[in-house]
Amino acid sequence: MELDTETQGVAKDGSNTQGVYIYQPAKPHGERPSKRRKVQPENKEQKTESHLFVPLLDGEENESSIELRYNAYQQLWSTQEKKIQETLNDVDSEVLENVLSFVRSTSHQTYDGCIPTALITVGSNVSSLGRLLSKLNDQLTASEEGGVVILESGDAPNLKATLKNIIRAAITNTEGNDGYQKFLTDREGPRLLGYDLDLLGDYVKRKGAKKLVVAFRDSEAFDPNILIDLLSLLSSWLDRIPFTLLFGISTSVELFEGRLPRSSVALLRGRYFEIHGASNCVDRMYERLQADQNGRFWLGRNITGVLFEKSNDYFQTPEAFSRTVKYAYMTHFFANPLAMLLSDEVSVNRQQVKLCEAIRNLPSFRRFCEHLLDDASPEQVHSLLENDEFLFQQSLKYIEIGQQQMRGIFKAVKAIHLCLKGMDVRKKSTMSDLSIRALSGELQDSTYMDDLLRGLKTLNSSMLKEFLSFMPQDLTNCPEFQEIKSDFKALLQTYQGTEPLRSEYDSHNSVVQQRVKLSRGKAKLPQQNIEYTKVIDRVHALSERYFVETLVRPQELFLHEAFLLDMKNPLKETFSPRPRFAIERALASPFDYLISMSDRTEAKISARQPATAILYQLYLESGALVNVYDLWQAFYAVFESEQGNACDERMTMTLFYRAVSELKALGMLKSSRKKVDHAAKSAWIGL
């Protein structure tokens, strides 16, 4: 009875038959109740916002550990970001000073009526020009000398629009949008159009601006005809508006001048500036991040390889490099529960059972225990396996030891780089190459070390003094090093010759140009050179021993998983994705991504797979041209073989049409002009 009543009510309402839904708000009854402030939900929202990282360890990580990970990331990355910004400022400082000096010291009077022009070649480092112009504008506006107007090619569709954009940008640079509108309305005299340079002349006169820099950021993209007319017009206003032009050039100055007629080039006179390439900037940024004396976290060999592989294969701006590094840091601290050990606030009281279990499952923990057993310390291994408090204490201790060893590795890498650079070795070494080898544990046995130690023996006394100054502090504080240094200093004080001392390994001490035997060379050397050779041998032995002890393989350090990120994924998949490979794999093997509900092993082509995947696998078995009817028959046979008489041909054809349209959308199938009833393959797997 209740069901009949409800059905009749619906029929009387008619809402199930009307074409649209008509919203009828309820009539208010009396006064509207006042809103109450919801206290509890707001607290929950604030609490949720404070924990941006999710709990790990199967969701059993406590809130204090999550906060430690998040705070450690914020503190560490803020420090690294500051270093990156300092590096960028340092790279741009020299060019900025030169350009600023040029802008301030030049005018149309100094160039005989020509427009002062700065030509800046940026090459592939396009982003550096934006930073340079921003800093130049800050300098000029801070000193109230003028400002910088930046023009993109899209801002200059025609001459009137270009002039209007120049005038608006110049005024809003100091006055803002409201000031620009006020300037137009409050101006006395007849109302001028937005592209009239009298507006800009009045603004310059009011502000007392001495310099107005018009920067063409991508000068090659500007229409040459518009540029010619603009240069002619700006030249005629030089006596009223102090224009200075700045052209960003990605190719060469010759090609830029070739696009302009001689009459336009004659209106310009100035200087040529060059911004260093982005690769040099990226190397310096990497060195600042990795070789810091107070470093606590490092990028491993695989990630370093990915970063510089991107820089070498195609252009990468320093900003893009910084974003990639930031993503790597976020990946580690977001998904690794051991990252809490890097926090300054971590203590023994923060231990938890799940974290200790995670530490015991690390490969480095297993190697550490095996090493302790080899050293006959089974009691310590037993305590590490059974006592969580002892394990946590040892973990904090060895985290600091591992971090100290990583700092030592990069100190050694920096010293090797400086020494090879000072020796002028033919094979040039970069900080990135040496770092990659050091992070993989291959630097110790590399040709770089062979060249360094071989070149050390041939150094004269002047070069040896420079070599010793490059050595890291860990080595120079050694008593043996201090003793060698004092003996070397005493030897130099007793030496009265004009030329530097040379060892017996130096080719200058050979009787002939070819290499002579050591015994014959010793007999002909002066006594002071023999003493110097002994000093060289001692320095060589000490340096070799230091590098062998320092350049350990980082992956063999205990708990390196906490302070060393060495996984290519997800970094490489995020910044160097392979969408085609992923799509082809998903269509060819859909159950690599989907969960199969069947207990039995699926055949290569099964009706349980998505329709597009079935058609794609049939598509792979065909030639360059495939008959659509044959493809349909094969598609239908897959469903008919499993469903039998229950197979609905109409529904199967619907799935077939949808699969064909999806393959067309993916660019794998297209209609053929040769045969109407055929389709052509436009993509082959793996190609």
Tab-separated table of N, CA, C and O in Angstrom, residues 90-176:
chain	number	residue	atom	x	y	z
A	90	ASP	N	75.313	35.921	-8.118
A	90	ASP	CA	76.745	36.024	-8.370
A	90	ASP	C	77.057	35.897	-9.856
A	90	ASP	O	77.930	36.590	-10.392
A	91	VAL	N	76.322	35.002	-10.540
A	91	VAL	CA	76.539	34.821	-11.976
A	91	VAL	C	76.152	36.079	-12.745
A	91	VAL	O	76.833	36.489	-13.695
A	92	ASP	N	75.054	36.713	-12.331
A	92	ASP	CA	74.556	37.886	-13.053
A	92	ASP	C	75.244	39.183	-12.642
A	92	ASP	O	75.066	40.206	-13.315
A	93	SER	N	75.993	39.171	-11.549
A	93	SER	CA	76.500	40.432	-10.991
A	93	SER	C	77.451	41.147	-11.946
A	93	SER	O	77.372	42.369	-12.120
A	94	GLU	N	78.352	40.395	-12.586
A	94	GLU	CA	79.347	41.035	-13.452
A	94	GLU	C	78.688	41.702	-14.652
A	94	GLU	O	78.979	42.860	-14.982
A	95	VAL	N	77.784	40.975	-15.316
A	95	VAL	CA	77.099	41.552	-16.476
A	95	VAL	C	76.215	42.711	-16.046
A	95	VAL	O	76.123	43.729	-16.740
A	96	LEU	N	75.566	42.584	-14.883
A	96	LEU	CA	74.699	43.655	-14.397
A	96	LEU	C	75.490	44.937	-14.157
A	96	LEU	O	75.044	46.029	-14.540
A	97	GLU	N	76.644	44.819	-13.550
A	97	GLU	CA	77.465	46.005	-13.294
A	97	GLU	C	77.903	46.665	-14.597
A	97	GLU	O	77.883	47.898	-14.721
A	98	ASN	N	78.276	45.855	-15.579
A	98	ASN	CA	78.722	46.414	-16.857
A	98	ASN	C	77.581	47.105	-17.599
A	98	ASN	O	77.751	48.205	-18.140
A	99	VAL	N	76.416	46.461	-17.620
A	99	VAL	CA	75.273	47.057	-18.319
A	99	VAL	C	74.804	48.314	-17.596
A	99	VAL	O	74.483	49.331	-18.234
A	100	LEU	N	74.761	48.273	-16.271
A	100	LEU	CA	74.331	49.440	-15.505
A	100	LEU	C	75.295	50.606	-15.703
A	100	LEU	O	74.866	51.764	-15.847
A	101	SER	N	76.581	50.308	-15.735
A	101	SER	CA	77.571	51.359	-15.983
A	101	SER	C	77.402	51.948	-17.378
A	101	SER	O	77.517	53.168	-17.571
A	102	PHE	N	77.096	51.088	-18.352
A	102	PHE	CA	76.874	51.577	-19.717
A	102	PHE	C	75.645	52.482	-19.786
A	102	PHE	O	75.673	53.546	-20.409
A	103	VAL	N	74.565	52.066	-19.135
A	103	VAL	CA	73.332	52.859	-19.174
A	103	VAL	C	73.545	54.224	-18.529
A	103	VAL	O	73.078	55.255	-19.031
A	104	ARG	N	74.259	54.253	-17.420
A	104	ARG	CA	74.445	55.512	-16.699
A	104	ARG	C	75.429	56.453	-17.392
A	104	ARG	O	75.307	57.676	-17.284
A	105	SER	N	76.391	55.901	-18.088
A	105	SER	CA	77.466	56.738	-18.634
A	105	SER	C	77.238	57.178	-20.072
A	105	SER	O	78.038	57.945	-20.608
A	106	THR	N	76.191	56.699	-20.715
A	106	THR	CA	75.976	57.026	-22.125
A	106	THR	C	74.717	57.864	-22.300
A	106	THR	O	73.799	57.822	-21.481
A	107	SER	N	74.692	58.610	-23.368
A	107	SER	CA	73.523	59.405	-23.755
A	107	SER	C	73.621	59.682	-25.246
A	107	SER	O	74.628	59.352	-25.893
A	108	HIS	N	72.597	60.315	-25.798
A	108	HIS	CA	72.646	60.597	-27.232
A	108	HIS	C	73.687	61.664	-27.556
A	108	HIS	O	74.166	61.754	-28.687
A	109	GLN	N	74.073	62.491	-26.550
A	109	GLN	CA	75.137	63.468	-26.806
A	109	GLN	C	76.490	62.783	-26.962
A	109	GLN	O	77.296	63.162	-27.818
A	110	THR	N	76.746	61.778	-26.128
A	110	THR	CA	78.042	61.095	-26.217
A	110	THR	C	78.175	60.286	-27.494
A	110	THR	O	79.291	59.998	-27.932
A	111	TYR	N	77.060	59.902	-28.095
A	111	TYR	CA	77.086	59.104	-29.318
A	111	TYR	C	76.645	59.906	-30.537
A	111	TYR	O	76.131	59.335	-31.507
A	112	ASP	N	76.807	61.223	-30.493
A	112	ASP	CA	76.543	62.095	-31.654
A	112	ASP	C	75.131	61.926	-32.197
A	112	ASP	O	74.917	61.788	-33.414
A	113	GLY	N	74.159	61.919	-31.302
A	113	GLY	CA	72.769	61.850	-31.727
A	113	GLY	C	72.244	60.456	-31.981
A	113	GLY	O	71.063	60.293	-32.312
A	114	CYS	N	73.076	59.437	-31.843
A	114	CYS	CA	72.615	58.053	-32.021
A	114	CYS	C	72.000	57.531	-30.723
A	114	CYS	O	72.280	58.038	-29.632
A	115	ILE	N	71.173	56.513	-30.854
A	115	ILE	CA	70.528	55.929	-29.678
A	115	ILE	C	71.521	55.013	-28.976
A	115	ILE	O	72.060	54.088	-29.605
A	116	PRO	N	71.796	55.217	-27.682
A	116	PRO	CA	72.664	54.277	-26.951
A	116	PRO	C	72.029	52.886	-26.924
A	116	PRO	O	70.870	52.729	-26.540
A	117	THR	N	72.789	51.893	-27.348
A	117	THR	CA	72.239	50.548	-27.529
A	117	THR	C	73.173	49.514	-26.921
A	117	THR	O	74.385	49.548	-27.155
A	118	ALA	N	72.594	48.606	-26.159
A	118	ALA	CA	73.341	47.476	-25.590
A	118	ALA	C	72.849	46.201	-26.253
A	118	ALA	O	71.652	45.908	-26.235
A	119	LEU	N	73.765	45.462	-26.855
A	119	LEU	CA	73.447	44.183	-27.481
A	119	LEU	C	73.927	43.073	-26.552
A	119	LEU	O	75.127	42.960	-26.286
A	120	ILE	N	72.997	42.280	-26.058
A	120	ILE	CA	73.322	41.234	-25.082
A	120	ILE	C	73.027	39.881	-25.710
A	120	ILE	O	71.873	39.573	-26.031
A	121	THR	N	74.050	39.094	-25.911
A	121	THR	CA	73.857	37.739	-26.439
A	121	THR	C	73.650	36.789	-25.263
A	121	THR	O	74.457	36.735	-24.341
A	122	VAL	N	72.560	36.073	-25.320
A	122	VAL	CA	72.207	35.163	-24.225
A	122	VAL	C	72.329	33.709	-24.639
A	122	VAL	O	72.326	32.820	-23.782
A	123	GLY	N	72.428	33.444	-25.942
A	123	GLY	CA	72.499	32.055	-26.385
A	123	GLY	C	71.243	31.300	-25.995
A	123	GLY	O	70.120	31.757	-26.212
A	124	SER	N	71.438	30.146	-25.389
A	124	SER	CA	70.291	29.346	-24.952
A	124	SER	C	69.829	29.707	-23.551
A	124	SER	O	68.785	29.244	-23.104
A	125	ASN	N	70.608	30.537	-22.853
A	125	ASN	CA	70.273	30.895	-21.469
A	125	ASN	C	69.317	32.086	-21.472
A	125	ASN	O	69.654	33.187	-21.025
A	126	VAL	N	68.101	31.861	-21.969
A	126	VAL	CA	67.149	32.952	-22.155
A	126	VAL	C	66.672	33.506	-20.818
A	126	VAL	O	66.440	34.705	-20.670
A	127	SER	N	66.528	32.651	-19.823
A	127	SER	CA	65.979	33.096	-18.543
A	127	SER	C	66.890	34.092	-17.843
A	127	SER	O	66.428	34.902	-17.040
A	128	SER	N	68.195	34.043	-18.136
A	128	SER	CA	69.121	34.955	-17.466
A	128	SER	C	68.851	36.403	-17.848
A	128	SER	O	69.087	37.315	-17.051
A	129	LEU	N	68.354	36.640	-19.069
A	129	LEU	CA	68.066	38.007	-19.483
A	129	LEU	C	66.921	38.588	-18.668
A	129	LEU	O	66.948	39.772	-18.302
A	130	GLY	N	65.916	37.781	-18.354
A	130	GLY	CA	64.816	38.262	-17.518
A	130	GLY	C	65.288	38.662	-16.135
A	130	GLY	O	64.864	39.695	-15.595
A	131	ARG	N	66.175	37.849	-15.539
A	131	ARG	CA	66.725	38.207	-14.226
A	131	ARG	C	67.542	39.487	-14.310
A	131	ARG	O	67.463	40.348	-13.426
A	132	LEU	N	68.327	39.618	-15.382
A	132	LEU	CA	69.165	40.806	-15.548
A	132	LEU	C	68.317	42.063	-15.676
A	132	LEU	O	68.600	43.090	-15.036
A	133	LEU	N	67.263	42.004	-16.470
A	133	LEU	CA	66.411	43.176	-16.666
A	133	LEU	C	65.670	43.538	-15.385
A	133	LEU	O	65.480	44.722	-15.081
A	134	SER	N	65.247	42.535	-14.637
A	134	SER	CA	64.557	42.805	-13.372
A	134	SER	C	65.476	43.515	-12.382
A	134	SER	O	65.079	44.494	-11.726
A	135	LYS	N	66.718	43.047	-12.283
A	135	LYS	CA	67.669	43.682	-11.361
A	135	LYS	C	68.064	45.070	-11.852
A	135	LYS	O	68.252	45.991	-11.044
A	136	LEU	N	68.192	45.229	-13.158
A	136	LEU	CA	68.515	46.545	-13.709
A	136	LEU	C	67.402	47.541	-13.423
A	136	LEU	O	67.658	48.703	-13.061
A	137	ASN	N	66.171	47.093	-13.549
A	137	ASN	CA	65.034	47.968	-13.244
A	137	ASN	C	65.005	48.343	-11.767
A	137	ASN	O	64.722	49.494	-11.408
A	138	ASP	N	65.304	47.376	-10.900
A	138	ASP	CA	65.327	47.669	-9.461
A	138	ASP	C	66.391	48.710	-9.126
A	138	ASP	O	66.163	49.602	-8.300
A	139	GLN	N	67.545	48.603	-9.774
A	139	GLN	CA	68.626	49.558	-9.512
A	139	GLN	C	68.234	50.968	-9.963
A	139	GLN	O	68.458	51.951	-9.247
A	140	LEU	N	67.650	51.071	-11.144
A	140	LEU	CA	67.307	52.395	-11.677
A	140	LEU	C	66.147	53.027	-10.921
A	140	LEU	O	66.148	54.238	-10.669
A	141	THR	N	65.151	52.232	-10.557
A	141	THR	CA	64.015	52.794	-9.824
A	141	THR	C	64.395	53.146	-8.391
A	141	THR	O	63.887	54.128	-7.833
A	142	ALA	N	65.285	52.360	-7.781
A	142	ALA	CA	65.699	52.656	-6.406
A	142	ALA	C	66.461	53.973	-6.332
A	142	ALA	O	66.322	54.737	-5.370
A	143	SER	N	67.264	54.253	-7.352
A	143	SER	CA	68.020	55.510	-7.381
A	143	SER	C	67.247	56.644	-8.049
A	143	SER	O	67.795	57.741	-8.213
A	144	GLU	N	65.986	56.356	-8.464
A	144	GLU	CA	65.114	57.346	-9.104
A	144	GLU	C	65.743	57.937	-10.362
A	144	GLU	O	65.556	59.105	-10.685
A	145	GLU	N	66.491	57.098	-11.072
A	145	GLU	CA	67.092	57.542	-12.331
A	145	GLU	C	66.192	57.251	-13.524
A	145	GLU	O	66.357	57.850	-14.585
A	146	GLY	N	65.286	56.315	-13.379
A	146	GLY	CA	64.428	55.936	-14.489
A	146	GLY	C	63.879	54.541	-14.278
A	146	GLY	O	63.546	54.154	-13.155
A	147	GLY	N	63.798	53.781	-15.347
A	147	GLY	CA	63.263	52.432	-15.256
A	147	GLY	C	63.509	51.667	-16.537
A	147	GLY	O	64.129	52.165	-17.485
A	148	VAL	N	63.019	50.426	-16.554
A	148	VAL	CA	63.194	49.534	-17.698
A	148	VAL	C	61.824	49.120	-18.206
A	148	VAL	O	60.967	48.697	-17.424
A	149	VAL	N	61.623	49.250	-19.500
A	149	VAL	CA	60.402	48.796	-20.165
A	149	VAL	C	60.756	47.550	-20.961
A	149	VAL	O	61.622	47.602	-21.844
A	150	ILE	N	60.128	46.438	-20.634
A	150	ILE	CA	60.425	45.162	-21.297
A	150	ILE	C	59.354	44.888	-22.343
A	150	ILE	O	58.159	44.885	-22.042
A	151	LEU	N	59.792	44.664	-23.567
A	151	LEU	CA	58.884	44.375	-24.674
A	151	LEU	C	59.092	42.951	-25.158
A	151	LEU	O	60.226	42.527	-25.400
A	152	GLU	N	58.004	42.222	-25.279
A	152	GLU	CA	58.022	40.914	-25.922
A	152	GLU	C	57.545	41.086	-27.364
A	152	GLU	O	56.955	42.111	-27.725
A	153	SER	N	57.793	40.077	-28.176
A	153	SER	CA	57.359	40.165	-29.571
A	153	SER	C	55.841	40.252	-29.678
A	153	SER	O	55.311	40.883	-30.598
A	154	GLY	N	55.134	39.644	-28.729
A	154	GLY	CA	53.675	39.721	-28.752
A	154	GLY	C	53.137	41.090	-28.397
A	154	GLY	O	51.957	41.382	-28.645
A	155	ASP	N	53.981	41.942	-27.801
A	155	ASP	CA	53.545	43.298	-27.452
A	155	ASP	C	53.664	44.266	-28.620
A	155	ASP	O	53.335	45.447	-28.464
A	156	ALA	N	54.150	43.793	-29.759
A	156	ALA	CA	54.390	44.696	-30.890
A	156	ALA	C	53.737	44.177	-32.164
A	156	ALA	O	54.423	43.887	-33.155
A	157	PRO	N	52.397	44.067	-32.187
A	157	PRO	CA	51.751	43.637	-33.437
A	157	PRO	C	51.791	44.723	-34.507
A	157	PRO	O	51.805	44.431	-35.692
A	158	ASN	N	51.783	45.987	-34.063
A	158	ASN	CA	51.902	47.119	-34.979
A	158	ASN	C	52.543	48.273	-34.222
A	158	ASN	O	52.790	48.187	-33.015
A	159	LEU	N	52.809	49.368	-34.925
A	159	LEU	CA	53.550	50.477	-34.327
A	159	LEU	C	52.746	51.162	-33.227
A	159	LEU	O	53.284	51.488	-32.158
A	160	LYS	N	51.456	51.378	-33.448
A	160	LYS	CA	50.641	52.061	-32.443
A	160	LYS	C	50.555	51.246	-31.154
A	160	LYS	O	50.696	51.790	-30.050
A	161	ALA	N	50.316	49.952	-31.287
A	161	ALA	CA	50.233	49.101	-30.095
A	161	ALA	C	51.570	49.052	-29.362
A	161	ALA	O	51.615	49.037	-28.125
A	162	THR	N	52.660	49.067	-30.119
A	162	THR	CA	53.987	49.044	-29.487
A	162	THR	C	54.220	50.306	-28.668
A	162	THR	O	54.676	50.248	-27.518
A	163	LEU	N	53.911	51.461	-29.254
A	163	LEU	CA	54.086	52.723	-28.529
A	163	LEU	C	53.188	52.777	-27.296
A	163	LEU	O	53.597	53.249	-26.226
A	164	LYS	N	51.968	52.296	-27.448
A	164	LYS	CA	51.037	52.302	-26.318
A	164	LYS	C	51.548	51.420	-25.185
A	164	LYS	O	51.473	51.793	-24.005
A	165	ASN	N	52.098	50.263	-25.527
A	165	ASN	CA	52.634	49.364	-24.501
A	165	ASN	C	53.868	49.954	-23.835
A	165	ASN	O	54.076	49.782	-22.626
A	166	ILE	N	54.702	50.659	-24.600
A	166	ILE	CA	55.893	51.294	-24.015
A	166	ILE	C	55.481	52.372	-23.018
A	166	ILE	O	56.008	52.452	-21.899
A	167	ILE	N	54.524	53.206	-23.411
A	167	ILE	CA	54.083	54.302	-22.538
A	167	ILE	C	53.432	53.752	-21.273
A	167	ILE	O	53.722	54.196	-20.151
A	168	ARG	N	52.548	52.767	-21.441
A	168	ARG	CA	51.865	52.208	-20.274
A	168	ARG	C	52.853	51.527	-19.329
A	168	ARG	O	52.790	51.707	-18.107
A	169	ALA	N	53.781	50.745	-19.880
A	169	ALA	CA	54.743	50.028	-19.037
A	169	ALA	C	55.662	50.990	-18.296
A	169	ALA	O	56.006	50.765	-17.133
A	170	ALA	N	56.061	52.075	-18.950
A	170	ALA	CA	56.961	53.038	-18.308
A	170	ALA	C	56.283	53.731	-17.132
A	170	ALA	O	56.897	53.945	-16.078
A	171	ILE	N	55.012	54.083	-17.288
A	171	ILE	CA	54.309	54.802	-16.217
A	171	ILE	C	53.908	53.854	-15.094
A	171	ILE	O	54.083	54.156	-13.909
A	172	THR	N	53.378	52.685	-15.443
A	172	THR	CA	52.949	51.738	-14.404
A	172	THR	C	54.133	51.148	-13.649
A	172	THR	O	53.954	50.602	-12.556
A	173	ASN	N	55.321	51.247	-14.202
A	173	ASN	CA	56.507	50.722	-13.518
A	173	ASN	C	56.722	51.403	-12.173
A	173	ASN	O	57.163	50.769	-11.203
A	174	THR	N	56.381	52.688	-12.103
A	174	THR	CA	56.558	53.430	-10.846
A	174	THR	C	55.236	53.864	-10.225
A	174	THR	O	55.132	53.994	-9.008
A	175	GLU	N	54.217	54.085	-11.056
A	175	GLU	CA	52.956	54.629	-10.546
A	175	GLU	C	51.879	53.571	-10.349
A	175	GLU	O	50.905	53.820	-9.633
A	176	GLY	N	52.010	52.426	-10.997
A	176	GLY	CA	50.965	51.418	-10.921
A	176	GLY	C	49.840	51.707	-11.901
A	176	GLY	O	49.818	52.756	-12.573
